Coordinates of C-alpha atoms in Angstrom, one line a residue:
M63 CA -103.9 28.4 -210.0
K64 CA -101.8 25.6 -208.4
K65 CA -102.1 23.4 -211.7
V66 CA -101.0 26.4 -213.8
L67 CA -98.0 27.1 -211.5
M68 CA -97.1 23.3 -211.5
L69 CA -97.3 23.2 -215.3
V70 CA -94.9 26.3 -215.6
I71 CA -92.4 24.6 -213.3
V72 CA -92.5 21.3 -215.2
V73 CA -92.1 23.1 -218.6
S74 CA -89.3 25.1 -217.3
I75 CA -87.4 22.1 -215.9
L76 CA -87.9 20.3 -219.2
A77 CA -86.6 23.3 -221.2
V78 CA -83.5 23.6 -218.9
S79 CA -82.7 19.9 -219.1
S80 CA -83.2 19.7 -222.8
A81 CA -80.8 22.6 -223.3
S82 CA -78.2 20.9 -221.0
F83 CA -78.7 17.6 -222.6
G84 CA -78.3 19.1 -226.1
A85 CA -75.1 20.9 -225.1
A86 CA -73.7 17.7 -223.5
K87 CA -74.6 15.6 -226.6
K88 CA -72.8 18.0 -228.9
T89 CA -69.7 18.1 -226.7
S90 CA -69.5 14.3 -226.3
A91 CA -70.3 13.7 -229.9
A92 CA -67.5 16.0 -231.1
S93 CA -64.9 14.3 -228.8
A94 CA -66.0 10.7 -229.4
P95 CA -64.4 8.7 -232.2
A96 CA -66.8 7.8 -234.9
A97 CA -67.9 4.0 -234.6
T98 CA -67.9 2.0 -237.7
F99 CA -69.4 -1.4 -238.1
D100 CA -65.9 -2.8 -238.4
N101 CA -65.1 -2.1 -234.7
V102 CA -68.5 -3.1 -233.3
G103 CA -69.0 -6.8 -232.6
I104 CA -72.1 -9.0 -232.1
V105 CA -72.2 -12.3 -230.4
D106 CA -74.9 -14.9 -229.6
M107 CA -74.2 -15.5 -226.0
N108 CA -76.7 -18.3 -225.7
E109 CA -74.9 -20.2 -228.5
V110 CA -71.5 -19.5 -226.8
F111 CA -72.9 -20.7 -223.4
S112 CA -74.4 -23.8 -224.9
S113 CA -71.1 -24.7 -226.6
H114 CA -69.2 -24.6 -223.4
P115 CA -67.2 -28.0 -223.1
K116 CA -68.2 -28.6 -219.5
L117 CA -71.9 -27.5 -219.8
N118 CA -73.4 -31.0 -220.0
Q119 CA -71.4 -32.1 -216.9
I120 CA -72.6 -29.0 -214.9
L121 CA -76.2 -29.4 -216.0
Q122 CA -76.2 -33.0 -214.9
Q123 CA -74.9 -31.9 -211.5
V124 CA -77.6 -29.2 -211.4
N125 CA -80.3 -31.7 -212.3
N126 CA -79.1 -34.1 -209.6
I127 CA -79.1 -31.3 -207.0
G128 CA -82.5 -30.3 -208.2
R129 CA -83.9 -33.8 -207.6
Q130 CA -82.2 -33.9 -204.2
K131 CA -83.6 -30.6 -203.1
E132 CA -87.1 -31.5 -204.4
N133 CA -87.0 -34.8 -202.3
E134 CA -85.8 -32.8 -199.3
A135 CA -88.6 -30.2 -199.8
R136 CA -91.2 -32.9 -200.1
A137 CA -89.9 -34.7 -196.9
A138 CA -89.9 -31.4 -195.0
A139 CA -93.3 -30.5 -196.1
E140 CA -94.8 -33.9 -195.1
K141 CA -93.4 -33.4 -191.6
E142 CA -95.2 -30.1 -191.1
T143 CA -98.9 -29.8 -190.4
D144 CA -99.0 -26.0 -190.7
T145 CA -99.5 -24.8 -194.3
A146 CA -97.3 -21.8 -193.8
K147 CA -94.5 -23.9 -192.4
K148 CA -94.8 -26.3 -195.3
A149 CA -94.6 -23.4 -197.8
Q150 CA -91.6 -22.0 -195.9
A151 CA -89.8 -25.4 -196.0
V152 CA -90.4 -25.7 -199.7
Q153 CA -89.3 -22.1 -200.3
T154 CA -86.0 -22.7 -198.3
K155 CA -85.2 -25.8 -200.4
R156 CA -85.8 -23.8 -203.6
M157 CA -83.5 -21.0 -202.4
E158 CA -80.8 -23.6 -201.5
F159 CA -81.2 -25.1 -205.1
E160 CA -80.9 -21.7 -206.7
Q161 CA -77.7 -21.0 -204.7
E162 CA -76.2 -24.2 -205.7
R163 CA -77.2 -23.7 -209.4
Q164 CA -75.5 -20.3 -209.4
K165 CA -72.4 -21.6 -207.8
L166 CA -72.1 -24.4 -210.4
T167 CA -72.9 -22.3 -213.5
A168 CA -70.9 -19.2 -212.5
P169 CA -67.6 -20.6 -213.7
I170 CA -69.1 -21.3 -217.1
Y171 CA -70.4 -17.7 -217.4
R172 CA -66.9 -16.5 -216.4
D173 CA -65.3 -18.6 -219.0
C174 CA -67.6 -17.4 -221.8
Q175 CA -67.0 -13.8 -220.8
Q176 CA -63.2 -14.3 -220.8
A177 CA -63.3 -15.9 -224.2
L178 CA -65.4 -13.0 -225.4
R179 CA -63.0 -10.4 -224.0
E180 CA -60.0 -12.1 -225.7
V181 CA -61.7 -12.3 -229.1
A182 CA -62.8 -8.7 -228.8
A183 CA -59.3 -7.6 -227.9
R184 CA -57.7 -9.6 -230.7
K185 CA -60.1 -8.1 -233.2
K186 CA -59.7 -4.6 -231.8
L187 CA -63.6 -4.3 -231.2
V188 CA -64.7 -1.2 -229.3
L189 CA -68.1 -2.5 -228.5
V190 CA -69.8 -6.0 -228.4
F191 CA -73.5 -6.4 -228.3
D192 CA -75.6 -9.5 -227.9
K193 CA -76.9 -10.5 -231.2
L194 CA -80.5 -10.4 -230.0
L195 CA -80.2 -6.7 -229.6
V196 CA -78.9 -5.8 -233.0
L197 CA -80.9 -5.8 -236.2
I198 CA -78.3 -4.4 -238.6
G199 CA -74.5 -4.1 -238.6
G200 CA -71.7 -5.4 -236.5
V201 CA -69.2 -8.1 -237.0
D202 CA -70.4 -11.5 -235.8
I203 CA -67.8 -13.1 -233.5
T204 CA -69.9 -16.0 -232.2
Q205 CA -67.9 -18.7 -233.7
D206 CA -64.6 -17.1 -232.8
V207 CA -65.6 -17.0 -229.2
I208 CA -66.8 -20.6 -229.3
Q209 CA -63.3 -21.6 -230.8
Q210 CA -61.5 -19.5 -228.1
L211 CA -63.6 -21.1 -225.4
A212 CA -62.7 -24.6 -226.8
K213 CA -59.0 -23.7 -226.8
S214 CA -58.9 -22.5 -223.3
K215 CA -60.6 -25.6 -221.8

């Protein structure tokens, strides 16, 4: 009896939510402008990021900090006799490294995003998707973003 009642409740909820979703979808579809492939952009953000003029310099700094934190972790672990404390010391150094890495790479991500926004605005694009997510359609603006990034730096 309880299973039947539960099934009826679930089916009722699904029926109500489907009807509500359908009505909302019709309303929003009627009011939204039709998107064409001309106003939808795609960009390969990995390529843009890799093309940042300061990337090699930042990666060298990240590698240096990584080696430094690795040496610090090794030294801290050698001082400890307790396995849990060794693991904690190593984990602390890993977290410190990750914070430093994020701090160093954040400006590069911001620069890439800013260049993307500028190109999208100039080309009057409504949406821009990462190229990895799109199989068909869209205007590829990867090279335009790379050029904008080079101009701004």
